[in-house]
Every structure is written in C-alpha cells, then in structure tokens.
Amino acid sequence: SNLKTQIWCAWSGLAAMLLFFVGMLVAGLLPPPGPSLTQQEVVALYQNNTTGIRIGMAIVMISGMLVIPLVGVISLHLKRIEGISPLLTYTQLSAGSINVLFFLLPGLCFLITAYRPDRSPEITYIMNDVCWISLVMVWMPGFMQNMAIGFGILSDKSADPVFPRWVAFMNFSMDFFNTMLTVMKDAPSQMRMAPNISPAVLSMELTRSSGIC
C-alpha cells in the first residue's frame, strides 16, 4: 500500500545513517582521527587497515543510495502543508538528492587514497586532507535542504500542522553550526562529523512527526 511504501522510505534514512556508521567503523575511522596527526601517523593509518578502509568506504557509498527515498517522502509531506509554495518542495527535493554526494564523494576519496598505500607519504598525507575536508565541507546542498524544510514548516498556519515548528528552528540551527565549522580548523573531529549525519536524523524526525511511522 501507499502507507507501507512511505514507511519503508522513511526508515531508509535510518538505514542509511546506520550503514554509514558501520562503514566508518569497518574503515577504522570512528572515532575520527584529529587534524593533528603527523605524516607518519596518517600513512600508517592507511597501510595498517587498507582492506578495512576499502570495504568500509564501499559500504559508506552504498548507504548514500538509501537517502533518496527519504528525500522523496519528505517532499511528499511538505506538499501536504496548506499554502506552501511548490518551490520549497522542489528545492528540498533537488537539494536533498544532491546531498547524496556527502556519501559518495568522501567515500571515493578514501578509496583512492587506500588504493595505493605504498605511494609517496606526502601524497597520502595530502589525500587524507582531501578525504576529510570533502566529508566535512559537502554541506551546501544540505544547507538549502534544511532552509526549504524550515521555511515550509513555518508557512504552515493550520491548527494541526504537518510538522512541529521546533523542527524548523532545529534545521536553521544546524545550518548555522555547519557554517561556523567551515572556518574552525581545530574543532574536535567528532564535532565536525555531527552536522553531516544530523540531516538524516532530522529527516527521520520530520517523517516520524508526520504520523506515518
């Protein structure tokens, strides 16, 4: 039925988040290593767990596919809001789909780095920076997705809103958090990963609060 399909789409977001964590664990990247690692420590990280990184990043990239159904069901319920501009729904749909890059781009970078762990240490060191910066910095589509969802929720003036208003302000706060971390080189690595996984958590809350699961 249509309701069952929506439930499966909603839970696909949670599955994506769980698979992401599994992939990072298999790769030996949880908790994330900090930016203060020396060149020798970074090279050892890839040489000591080459197979784990390759398998783990494949899992991370696969998890990205499961984000797409979740984006679809969020768009479906945004359309339920009376008086909402269709542009907000389409913006959420487009930005949320592009947000899959968060899973694909870093995973691909880690795979490239682990493909030849015996290469020049300088190259591995630079590639490791590329990997983590791509993991932290691919937040722009998520920023627009959160804004579209937030403004869509605030435009709901009905007595029984589709989503609670606090969810909109949480989306806005995560956008602010993402922006601040862009210029914080010495922020704890765990803090840097939080904004990247939080859209999946927020999306699950959006879908749950809509009453389909």
mmCIF file with all atom_site columns, C-alpha atoms in Angstrom, residues 6-207:
data_model
loop_
_atom_site.group_PDB
_atom_site.id
_atom_site.type_symbol
_atom_site.label_atom_id
_atom_site.label_alt_id
_atom_site.label_comp_id
_atom_site.label_asym_id
_atom_site.label_entity_id
_atom_site.label_seq_id
_atom_site.pdbx_PDB_ins_code
_atom_site.Cartn_x
_atom_site.Cartn_y
_atom_site.Cartn_z
_atom_site.occupancy
_atom_site.B_iso_or_equiv
_atom_site.pdbx_formal_charge
_atom_site.auth_seq_id
_atom_site.auth_comp_id
_atom_site.auth_asym_id
_atom_site.auth_atom_id
_atom_site.pdbx_PDB_model_num
ATOM 1   C CA . GLN A 1 6   ? 6.063  5.714  2.823  1.00 0.00 ? 6   GLN A CA 1
ATOM 2   C CA . ILE A 1 7   ? 7.126  3.836  5.944  1.00 0.00 ? 7   ILE A CA 1
ATOM 3   C CA . TRP A 1 8   ? 9.844  1.982  4.033  1.00 0.00 ? 8   TRP A CA 1
ATOM 4   C CA . CYS A 1 9   ? 11.050 5.258  2.545  1.00 0.00 ? 9   CYS A CA 1
ATOM 5   C CA . ALA A 1 10  ? 11.126 6.839  5.995  1.00 0.00 ? 10  ALA A CA 1
ATOM 6   C CA . TRP A 1 11  ? 13.136 4.015  7.501  1.00 0.00 ? 11  TRP A CA 1
ATOM 7   C CA . SER A 1 12  ? 15.570 4.064  4.584  1.00 0.00 ? 12  SER A CA 1
ATOM 8   C CA . GLY A 1 13  ? 17.012 7.238  6.094  1.00 0.00 ? 13  GLY A CA 1
ATOM 9   C CA . LEU A 1 14  ? 17.773 5.476  9.356  1.00 0.00 ? 14  LEU A CA 1
ATOM 10  C CA . ALA A 1 15  ? 19.248 2.560  7.426  1.00 0.00 ? 15  ALA A CA 1
ATOM 11  C CA . ALA A 1 16  ? 21.489 4.981  5.526  1.00 0.00 ? 16  ALA A CA 1
ATOM 12  C CA . MET A 1 17  ? 22.762 6.500  8.754  1.00 0.00 ? 17  MET A CA 1
ATOM 13  C CA . LEU A 1 18  ? 23.397 3.103  10.333 1.00 0.00 ? 18  LEU A CA 1
ATOM 14  C CA . LEU A 1 19  ? 25.226 1.817  7.253  1.00 0.00 ? 19  LEU A CA 1
ATOM 15  C CA . PHE A 1 20  ? 27.325 4.976  7.228  1.00 0.00 ? 20  PHE A CA 1
ATOM 16  C CA . PHE A 1 21  ? 28.438 4.302  10.796 1.00 0.00 ? 21  PHE A CA 1
ATOM 17  C CA . VAL A 1 22  ? 29.106 0.649  10.007 1.00 0.00 ? 22  VAL A CA 1
ATOM 18  C CA . GLY A 1 23  ? 31.265 1.648  7.055  1.00 0.00 ? 23  GLY A CA 1
ATOM 19  C CA . MET A 1 24  ? 33.243 4.140  9.125  1.00 0.00 ? 24  MET A CA 1
ATOM 20  C CA . LEU A 1 25  ? 33.753 1.542  11.855 1.00 0.00 ? 25  LEU A CA 1
ATOM 21  C CA . VAL A 1 26  ? 34.962 -1.082 9.390  1.00 0.00 ? 26  VAL A CA 1
ATOM 22  C CA . ALA A 1 27  ? 37.348 1.506  7.946  1.00 0.00 ? 27  ALA A CA 1
ATOM 23  C CA . GLY A 1 28  ? 38.708 2.206  11.429 1.00 0.00 ? 28  GLY A CA 1
ATOM 24  C CA . LEU A 1 29  ? 37.704 5.866  11.205 1.00 0.00 ? 29  LEU A CA 1
ATOM 25  C CA . LEU A 1 30  ? 35.472 6.045  14.266 1.00 0.00 ? 30  LEU A CA 1
ATOM 26  C CA . PRO A 1 31  ? 36.209 7.966  16.336 1.00 0.00 ? 31  PRO A CA 1
ATOM 27  C CA . PRO A 1 32  ? 37.577 10.195 13.583 1.00 0.00 ? 32  PRO A CA 1
ATOM 28  C CA . PRO A 1 33  ? 41.306 10.936 13.804 1.00 0.00 ? 33  PRO A CA 1
ATOM 29  C CA . GLY A 1 34  ? 42.060 14.576 14.514 1.00 0.00 ? 34  GLY A CA 1
ATOM 30  C CA . PRO A 1 35  ? 43.788 17.039 12.159 1.00 0.00 ? 35  PRO A CA 1
ATOM 31  C CA . SER A 1 36  ? 46.916 16.989 14.342 1.00 0.00 ? 36  SER A CA 1
ATOM 32  C CA . LEU A 1 37  ? 48.129 13.570 13.112 1.00 0.00 ? 37  LEU A CA 1
ATOM 33  C CA . THR A 1 38  ? 51.665 13.585 11.765 1.00 0.00 ? 38  THR A CA 1
ATOM 34  C CA . GLN A 1 39  ? 52.502 12.452 8.252  1.00 0.00 ? 39  GLN A CA 1
ATOM 35  C CA . GLN A 1 40  ? 53.843 9.138  9.566  1.00 0.00 ? 40  GLN A CA 1
ATOM 36  C CA . GLU A 1 41  ? 50.673 8.510  11.580 1.00 0.00 ? 41  GLU A CA 1
ATOM 37  C CA . VAL A 1 42  ? 48.444 9.221  8.594  1.00 0.00 ? 42  VAL A CA 1
ATOM 38  C CA . VAL A 1 43  ? 50.418 6.864  6.337  1.00 0.00 ? 43  VAL A CA 1
ATOM 39  C CA . ALA A 1 44  ? 50.298 4.136  8.995  1.00 0.00 ? 44  ALA A CA 1
ATOM 40  C CA . LEU A 1 45  ? 46.536 4.560  9.211  1.00 0.00 ? 45  LEU A CA 1
ATOM 41  C CA . TYR A 1 46  ? 46.144 3.559  5.566  1.00 0.00 ? 46  TYR A CA 1
ATOM 42  C CA . GLN A 1 47  ? 48.867 0.904  5.491  1.00 0.00 ? 47  GLN A CA 1
ATOM 43  C CA . ASN A 1 48  ? 47.628 -0.920 8.595  1.00 0.00 ? 48  ASN A CA 1
ATOM 44  C CA . ASN A 1 49  ? 43.985 -1.139 7.541  1.00 0.00 ? 49  ASN A CA 1
ATOM 45  C CA . THR A 1 50  ? 43.984 -0.968 3.756  1.00 0.00 ? 50  THR A CA 1
ATOM 46  C CA . THR A 1 51  ? 41.362 -3.678 3.251  1.00 0.00 ? 51  THR A CA 1
ATOM 47  C CA . GLY A 1 52  ? 39.163 -2.325 6.024  1.00 0.00 ? 52  GLY A CA 1
ATOM 48  C CA . ILE A 1 53  ? 39.161 1.151  4.512  1.00 0.00 ? 53  ILE A CA 1
ATOM 49  C CA . ARG A 1 54  ? 38.294 -0.210 1.074  1.00 0.00 ? 54  ARG A CA 1
ATOM 50  C CA . ILE A 1 55  ? 35.394 -2.304 2.373  1.00 0.00 ? 55  ILE A CA 1
ATOM 51  C CA . GLY A 1 56  ? 34.203 0.365  4.761  1.00 0.00 ? 56  GLY A CA 1
ATOM 52  C CA . MET A 1 57  ? 34.116 3.077  2.129  1.00 0.00 ? 57  MET A CA 1
ATOM 53  C CA . ALA A 1 58  ? 32.213 0.808  -0.250 1.00 0.00 ? 58  ALA A CA 1
ATOM 54  C CA . ILE A 1 59  ? 29.583 0.454  2.500  1.00 0.00 ? 59  ILE A CA 1
ATOM 55  C CA . VAL A 1 60  ? 29.525 4.231  3.028  1.00 0.00 ? 60  VAL A CA 1
ATOM 56  C CA . MET A 1 61  ? 28.918 4.803  -0.674 1.00 0.00 ? 61  MET A CA 1
ATOM 57  C CA . ILE A 1 62  ? 26.152 2.195  -0.759 1.00 0.00 ? 62  ILE A CA 1
ATOM 58  C CA . SER A 1 63  ? 24.460 3.899  2.193  1.00 0.00 ? 63  SER A CA 1
ATOM 59  C CA . GLY A 1 64  ? 24.076 7.039  0.102  1.00 0.00 ? 64  GLY A CA 1
ATOM 60  C CA . MET A 1 65  ? 21.534 5.320  -2.148 1.00 0.00 ? 65  MET A CA 1
ATOM 61  C CA . LEU A 1 66  ? 19.148 4.978  0.793  1.00 0.00 ? 66  LEU A CA 1
ATOM 62  C CA . VAL A 1 67  ? 18.951 8.737  1.278  1.00 0.00 ? 67  VAL A CA 1
ATOM 63  C CA . ILE A 1 68  ? 16.995 9.203  -1.956 1.00 0.00 ? 68  ILE A CA 1
ATOM 64  C CA . PRO A 1 69  ? 13.721 7.521  -0.845 1.00 0.00 ? 69  PRO A CA 1
ATOM 65  C CA . LEU A 1 70  ? 13.793 9.550  2.376  1.00 0.00 ? 70  LEU A CA 1
ATOM 66  C CA . VAL A 1 71  ? 14.103 12.793 0.433  1.00 0.00 ? 71  VAL A CA 1
ATOM 67  C CA . GLY A 1 72  ? 11.121 11.720 -1.638 1.00 0.00 ? 72  GLY A CA 1
ATOM 68  C CA . VAL A 1 73  ? 8.849  11.059 1.332  1.00 0.00 ? 73  VAL A CA 1
ATOM 69  C CA . ILE A 1 74  ? 9.824  14.370 2.956  1.00 0.00 ? 74  ILE A CA 1
ATOM 70  C CA . SER A 1 75  ? 8.803  16.153 -0.251 1.00 0.00 ? 75  SER A CA 1
ATOM 71  C CA . LEU A 1 76  ? 5.512  14.269 -0.237 1.00 0.00 ? 76  LEU A CA 1
ATOM 72  C CA . HIS A 1 77  ? 4.658  15.535 3.239  1.00 0.00 ? 77  HIS A CA 1
ATOM 73  C CA . LEU A 1 78  ? 5.852  19.062 2.582  1.00 0.00 ? 78  LEU A CA 1
ATOM 74  C CA . LYS A 1 79  ? 3.230  19.156 -0.182 1.00 0.00 ? 79  LYS A CA 1
ATOM 75  C CA . ARG A 1 80  ? 0.587  18.440 2.477  1.00 0.00 ? 80  ARG A CA 1
ATOM 76  C CA . ILE A 1 81  ? 1.220  21.837 4.062  1.00 0.00 ? 81  ILE A CA 1
ATOM 77  C CA . GLU A 1 82  ? -1.623 24.165 3.120  1.00 0.00 ? 82  GLU A CA 1
ATOM 78  C CA . GLY A 1 83  ? -0.460 27.220 1.236  1.00 0.00 ? 83  GLY A CA 1
ATOM 79  C CA . ILE A 1 84  ? 3.184  26.145 0.872  1.00 0.00 ? 84  ILE A CA 1
ATOM 80  C CA . SER A 1 85  ? 4.997  27.361 -2.226 1.00 0.00 ? 85  SER A CA 1
ATOM 81  C CA . PRO A 1 86  ? 5.762  24.459 -4.592 1.00 0.00 ? 86  PRO A CA 1
ATOM 82  C CA . LEU A 1 87  ? 9.222  25.970 -4.982 1.00 0.00 ? 87  LEU A CA 1
ATOM 83  C CA . LEU A 1 88  ? 10.111 24.956 -1.408 1.00 0.00 ? 88  LEU A CA 1
ATOM 84  C CA . THR A 1 89  ? 9.112  21.368 -2.085 1.00 0.00 ? 89  THR A CA 1
ATOM 85  C CA . TYR A 1 90  ? 11.117 21.240 -5.306 1.00 0.00 ? 90  TYR A CA 1
ATOM 86  C CA . THR A 1 91  ? 14.099 22.902 -3.633 1.00 0.00 ? 91  THR A CA 1
ATOM 87  C CA . GLN A 1 92  ? 14.072 20.302 -0.866 1.00 0.00 ? 92  GLN A CA 1
ATOM 88  C CA . LEU A 1 93  ? 13.784 17.508 -3.419 1.00 0.00 ? 93  LEU A CA 1
ATOM 89  C CA . SER A 1 94  ? 16.648 18.811 -5.544 1.00 0.00 ? 94  SER A CA 1
ATOM 90  C CA . ALA A 1 95  ? 18.994 19.741 -2.695 1.00 0.00 ? 95  ALA A CA 1
ATOM 91  C CA . GLY A 1 96  ? 18.264 16.521 -0.814 1.00 0.00 ? 96  GLY A CA 1
ATOM 92  C CA . SER A 1 97  ? 19.089 14.442 -3.873 1.00 0.00 ? 97  SER A CA 1
ATOM 93  C CA . ILE A 1 98  ? 22.354 16.303 -4.429 1.00 0.00 ? 98  ILE A CA 1
ATOM 94  C CA . ASN A 1 99  ? 23.136 15.734 -0.743 1.00 0.00 ? 99  ASN A CA 1
ATOM 95  C CA . VAL A 1 100 ? 23.850 12.110 -1.660 1.00 0.00 ? 100 VAL A CA 1
ATOM 96  C CA . LEU A 1 101 ? 27.265 13.469 -2.660 1.00 0.00 ? 101 LEU A CA 1
ATOM 97  C CA . PHE A 1 102 ? 28.074 13.580 1.048  1.00 0.00 ? 102 PHE A CA 1
ATOM 98  C CA . PHE A 1 103 ? 28.249 9.782  0.963  1.00 0.00 ? 103 PHE A CA 1
ATOM 99  C CA . LEU A 1 104 ? 29.755 9.334  -2.491 1.00 0.00 ? 104 LEU A CA 1
ATOM 100 C CA . LEU A 1 105 ? 32.488 11.966 -2.718 1.00 0.00 ? 105 LEU A CA 1
ATOM 101 C CA . PRO A 1 106 ? 34.289 11.257 0.596  1.00 0.00 ? 106 PRO A CA 1
ATOM 102 C CA . GLY A 1 107 ? 33.963 7.502  0.076  1.00 0.00 ? 107 GLY A CA 1
ATOM 103 C CA . LEU A 1 108 ? 35.539 7.785  -3.353 1.00 0.00 ? 108 LEU A CA 1
ATOM 104 C CA . CYS A 1 109 ? 38.384 9.940  -1.993 1.00 0.00 ? 109 CYS A CA 1
ATOM 105 C CA . PHE A 1 110 ? 39.151 7.445  0.774  1.00 0.00 ? 110 PHE A CA 1
ATOM 106 C CA . LEU A 1 111 ? 39.107 4.585  -1.738 1.00 0.00 ? 111 LEU A CA 1
ATOM 107 C CA . ILE A 1 112 ? 41.572 6.407  -3.998 1.00 0.00 ? 112 ILE A CA 1
ATOM 108 C CA . THR A 1 113 ? 43.871 7.088  -1.045 1.00 0.00 ? 113 THR A CA 1
ATOM 109 C CA . ALA A 1 114 ? 43.755 3.461  0.104  1.00 0.00 ? 114 ALA A CA 1
ATOM 110 C CA . TYR A 1 115 ? 44.210 2.104  -3.430 1.00 0.00 ? 115 TYR A CA 1
ATOM 111 C CA . ARG A 1 116 ? 47.991 2.597  -3.297 1.00 0.00 ? 116 ARG A CA 1
ATOM 112 C CA . PRO A 1 117 ? 49.016 2.808  0.389  1.00 0.00 ? 117 PRO A CA 1
ATOM 113 C CA . ASP A 1 118 ? 52.688 2.439  -0.568 1.00 0.00 ? 118 ASP A CA 1
ATOM 114 C CA . ARG A 1 119 ? 52.790 5.653  -2.624 1.00 0.00 ? 119 ARG A CA 1
ATOM 115 C CA . SER A 1 120 ? 54.776 8.712  -1.576 1.00 0.00 ? 120 SER A CA 1
ATOM 116 C CA . PRO A 1 121 ? 53.924 9.640  2.055  1.00 0.00 ? 121 PRO A CA 1
ATOM 117 C CA . GLU A 1 122 ? 53.495 13.275 1.028  1.00 0.00 ? 122 GLU A CA 1
ATOM 118 C CA . ILE A 1 123 ? 50.760 12.344 -1.455 1.00 0.00 ? 123 ILE A CA 1
ATOM 119 C CA . THR A 1 124 ? 48.950 10.138 1.081  1.00 0.00 ? 124 THR A CA 1
ATOM 120 C CA . TYR A 1 125 ? 49.129 12.950 3.627  1.00 0.00 ? 125 TYR A CA 1
ATOM 121 C CA . ILE A 1 126 ? 47.594 15.450 1.198  1.00 0.00 ? 126 ILE A CA 1
ATOM 122 C CA . MET A 1 127 ? 44.963 12.956 0.017  1.00 0.00 ? 127 MET A CA 1
ATOM 123 C CA . ASN A 1 128 ? 43.928 12.333 3.612  1.00 0.00 ? 128 ASN A CA 1
ATOM 124 C CA . ASP A 1 129 ? 43.213 16.049 3.960  1.00 0.00 ? 129 ASP A CA 1
ATOM 125 C CA . VAL A 1 130 ? 41.141 15.912 0.782  1.00 0.00 ? 130 VAL A CA 1
ATOM 126 C CA . CYS A 1 131 ? 39.170 12.960 2.197  1.00 0.00 ? 131 CYS A CA 1
ATOM 127 C CA . TRP A 1 132 ? 38.255 14.629 5.468  1.00 0.00 ? 132 TRP A CA 1
ATOM 128 C CA . ILE A 1 133 ? 37.638 18.069 4.020  1.00 0.00 ? 133 ILE A CA 1
ATOM 129 C CA . SER A 1 134 ? 35.254 16.551 1.467  1.00 0.00 ? 134 SER A CA 1
ATOM 130 C CA . LEU A 1 135 ? 33.488 14.734 4.305  1.00 0.00 ? 135 LEU A CA 1
ATOM 131 C CA . VAL A 1 136 ? 33.070 17.913 6.342  1.00 0.00 ? 136 VAL A CA 1
ATOM 132 C CA . MET A 1 137 ? 32.614 20.506 3.616  1.00 0.00 ? 137 MET A CA 1
ATOM 133 C CA . VAL A 1 138 ? 29.957 18.946 1.348  1.00 0.00 ? 138 VAL A CA 1
ATOM 134 C CA . TRP A 1 139 ? 27.200 20.614 3.377  1.00 0.00 ? 139 TRP A CA 1
ATOM 135 C CA . MET A 1 140 ? 25.923 23.241 0.942  1.00 0.00 ? 140 MET A CA 1
ATOM 136 C CA . PRO A 1 141 ? 23.096 21.116 -0.552 1.00 0.00 ? 141 PRO A CA 1
ATOM 137 C CA . GLY A 1 142 ? 22.089 20.096 2.974  1.00 0.00 ? 142 GLY A CA 1
ATOM 138 C CA . PHE A 1 143 ? 22.036 23.786 3.915  1.00 0.00 ? 143 PHE A CA 1
ATOM 139 C CA . MET A 1 144 ? 19.490 24.532 1.200  1.00 0.00 ? 144 MET A CA 1
ATOM 140 C CA . GLN A 1 145 ? 17.510 21.409 2.060  1.00 0.00 ? 145 GLN A CA 1
ATOM 141 C CA . ASN A 1 146 ? 17.238 22.481 5.703  1.00 0.00 ? 146 ASN A CA 1
ATOM 142 C CA . MET A 1 147 ? 16.218 26.013 4.701  1.00 0.00 ? 147 MET A CA 1
ATOM 143 C CA . ALA A 1 148 ? 13.491 24.742 2.381  1.00 0.00 ? 148 ALA A CA 1
ATOM 144 C CA . ILE A 1 149 ? 12.129 22.390 5.037  1.00 0.00 ? 149 ILE A CA 1
ATOM 145 C CA . GLY A 1 150 ? 12.322 25.063 7.724  1.00 0.00 ? 150 GLY A CA 1
ATOM 146 C CA . PHE A 1 151 ? 10.534 27.779 5.751  1.00 0.00 ? 151 PHE A CA 1
ATOM 147 C CA . GLY A 1 152 ? 7.987  25.231 4.587  1.00 0.00 ? 152 GLY A CA 1
ATOM 148 C CA . ILE A 1 153 ? 7.175  24.307 8.172  1.00 0.00 ? 153 ILE A CA 1
ATOM 149 C CA . LEU A 1 154 ? 6.905  27.959 9.262  1.00 0.00 ? 154 LEU A CA 1
ATOM 150 C CA . SER A 1 155 ? 4.477  28.634 6.415  1.00 0.00 ? 155 SER A CA 1
ATOM 151 C CA . ASP A 1 156 ? 2.035  26.107 7.908  1.00 0.00 ? 156 ASP A CA 1
ATOM 152 C CA . LYS A 1 157 ? -0.612 28.189 9.710  1.00 0.00 ? 157 LYS A CA 1
ATOM 153 C CA . SER A 1 158 ? -3.098 25.366 10.255 1.00 0.00 ? 158 SER A CA 1
ATOM 154 C CA . ALA A 1 159 ? -4.361 24.355 13.695 1.00 0.00 ? 159 ALA A CA 1
ATOM 155 C CA . ASP A 1 160 ? -2.906 20.871 13.171 1.00 0.00 ? 160 ASP A CA 1
ATOM 156 C CA . PRO A 1 161 ? 0.440  21.464 11.417 1.00 0.00 ? 161 PRO A CA 1
ATOM 157 C CA . VAL A 1 162 ? 2.094  18.693 9.454  1.00 0.00 ? 162 VAL A CA 1
ATOM 158 C CA . PHE A 1 163 ? 5.389  19.174 11.317 1.00 0.00 ? 163 PHE A CA 1
ATOM 159 C CA . PRO A 1 164 ? 6.094  20.857 14.692 1.00 0.00 ? 164 PRO A CA 1
ATOM 160 C CA . ARG A 1 165 ? 7.607  24.335 14.412 1.00 0.00 ? 165 ARG A CA 1
ATOM 161 C CA . TRP A 1 166 ? 10.610 23.451 16.579 1.00 0.00 ? 166 TRP A CA 1
ATOM 162 C CA . VAL A 1 167 ? 11.850 21.203 13.772 1.00 0.00 ? 167 VAL A CA 1
ATOM 163 C CA . ALA A 1 168 ? 12.176 24.268 11.534 1.00 0.00 ? 168 ALA A CA 1
ATOM 164 C CA . PHE A 1 169 ? 14.336 26.084 14.070 1.00 0.00 ? 169 PHE A CA 1
ATOM 165 C CA . MET A 1 170 ? 16.467 22.973 14.567 1.00 0.00 ? 170 MET A CA 1
ATOM 166 C CA . ASN A 1 171 ? 17.104 22.907 10.827 1.00 0.00 ? 171 ASN A CA 1
ATOM 167 C CA . PHE A 1 172 ? 18.143 26.557 10.891 1.00 0.00 ? 172 PHE A CA 1
ATOM 168 C CA . SER A 1 173 ? 20.453 25.989 13.864 1.00 0.00 ? 173 SER A CA 1
ATOM 169 C CA . MET A 1 174 ? 22.206 23.100 12.101 1.00 0.00 ? 174 MET A CA 1
ATOM 170 C CA . ASP A 1 175 ? 22.811 25.346 9.095  1.00 0.00 ? 175 ASP A CA 1
ATOM 171 C CA . PHE A 1 176 ? 24.428 27.901 11.396 1.00 0.00 ? 176 PHE A CA 1
ATOM 172 C CA . PHE A 1 177 ? 26.507 25.148 13.018 1.00 0.00 ? 177 PHE A CA 1
ATOM 173 C CA . ASN A 1 178 ? 27.707 23.936 9.615  1.00 0.00 ? 178 ASN A CA 1
ATOM 174 C CA . THR A 1 179 ? 28.707 27.440 8.583  1.00 0.00 ? 179 THR A CA 1
ATOM 175 C CA . MET A 1 180 ? 30.727 28.049 11.753 1.00 0.00 ? 180 MET A CA 1
ATOM 176 C CA . LEU A 1 181 ? 32.628 24.759 11.415 1.00 0.00 ? 181 LEU A CA 1
ATOM 177 C CA . THR A 1 182 ? 33.798 25.780 7.962  1.00 0.00 ? 182 THR A CA 1
ATOM 178 C CA . VAL A 1 183 ? 36.388 28.111 9.460  1.00 0.00 ? 183 VAL A CA 1
ATOM 179 C CA . MET A 1 184 ? 37.217 26.095 12.611 1.00 0.00 ? 184 MET A CA 1
ATOM 180 C CA . LYS A 1 185 ? 40.302 24.050 11.736 1.00 0.00 ? 185 LYS A CA 1
ATOM 181 C CA . ASP A 1 186 ? 40.911 22.926 15.327 1.00 0.00 ? 186 ASP A CA 1
ATOM 182 C CA . ALA A 1 187 ? 37.348 21.852 16.090 1.00 0.00 ? 187 ALA A CA 1
ATOM 183 C CA . PRO A 1 188 ? 37.111 18.319 17.533 1.00 0.00 ? 188 PRO A CA 1
ATOM 184 C CA . SER A 1 189 ? 36.747 15.778 14.759 1.00 0.00 ? 189 SER A CA 1
ATOM 185 C CA . GLN A 1 190 ? 33.628 14.303 16.389 1.00 0.00 ? 190 GLN A CA 1
ATOM 186 C CA . MET A 1 191 ? 32.014 17.759 16.276 1.00 0.00 ? 191 MET A CA 1
ATOM 187 C CA . ARG A 1 192 ? 32.940 18.133 12.628 1.00 0.00 ? 192 ARG A CA 1
ATOM 188 C CA . MET A 1 193 ? 31.147 14.914 11.693 1.00 0.00 ? 193 MET A CA 1
ATOM 189 C CA . ALA A 1 194 ? 27.969 15.753 13.622 1.00 0.00 ? 194 ALA A CA 1
ATOM 190 C CA . PRO A 1 195 ? 26.472 18.202 11.095 1.00 0.00 ? 195 PRO A CA 1
ATOM 191 C CA . ASN A 1 196 ? 26.939 15.709 8.275  1.00 0.00 ? 196 ASN A CA 1
ATOM 192 C CA . ILE A 1 197 ? 24.951 12.953 9.946  1.00 0.00 ? 197 ILE A CA 1
ATOM 193 C CA . SER A 1 198 ? 22.357 15.208 11.573 1.00 0.00 ? 198 SER A CA 1
ATOM 194 C CA . PRO A 1 199 ? 20.317 15.800 8.368  1.00 0.00 ? 199 PRO A CA 1
ATOM 195 C CA . ALA A 1 200 ? 19.489 12.087 8.347  1.00 0.00 ? 200 ALA A CA 1
ATOM 196 C CA . VAL A 1 201 ? 18.406 12.282 11.997 1.00 0.00 ? 201 VAL A CA 1
ATOM 197 C CA . LEU A 1 202 ? 16.362 15.426 11.386 1.00 0.00 ? 202 LEU A CA 1
ATOM 198 C CA . SER A 1 203 ? 14.752 13.918 8.305  1.00 0.00 ? 203 SER A CA 1
ATOM 199 C CA . MET A 1 204 ? 13.695 10.872 10.311 1.00 0.00 ? 204 MET A CA 1
ATOM 200 C CA . GLU A 1 205 ? 12.144 13.154 12.919 1.00 0.00 ? 205 GLU A CA 1
ATOM 201 C CA . LEU A 1 206 ? 10.321 15.057 10.183 1.00 0.00 ? 206 LEU A CA 1
ATOM 202 C CA . THR A 1 207 ? 8.911  11.855 8.769  1.00 0.00 ? 207 THR A CA 1
#
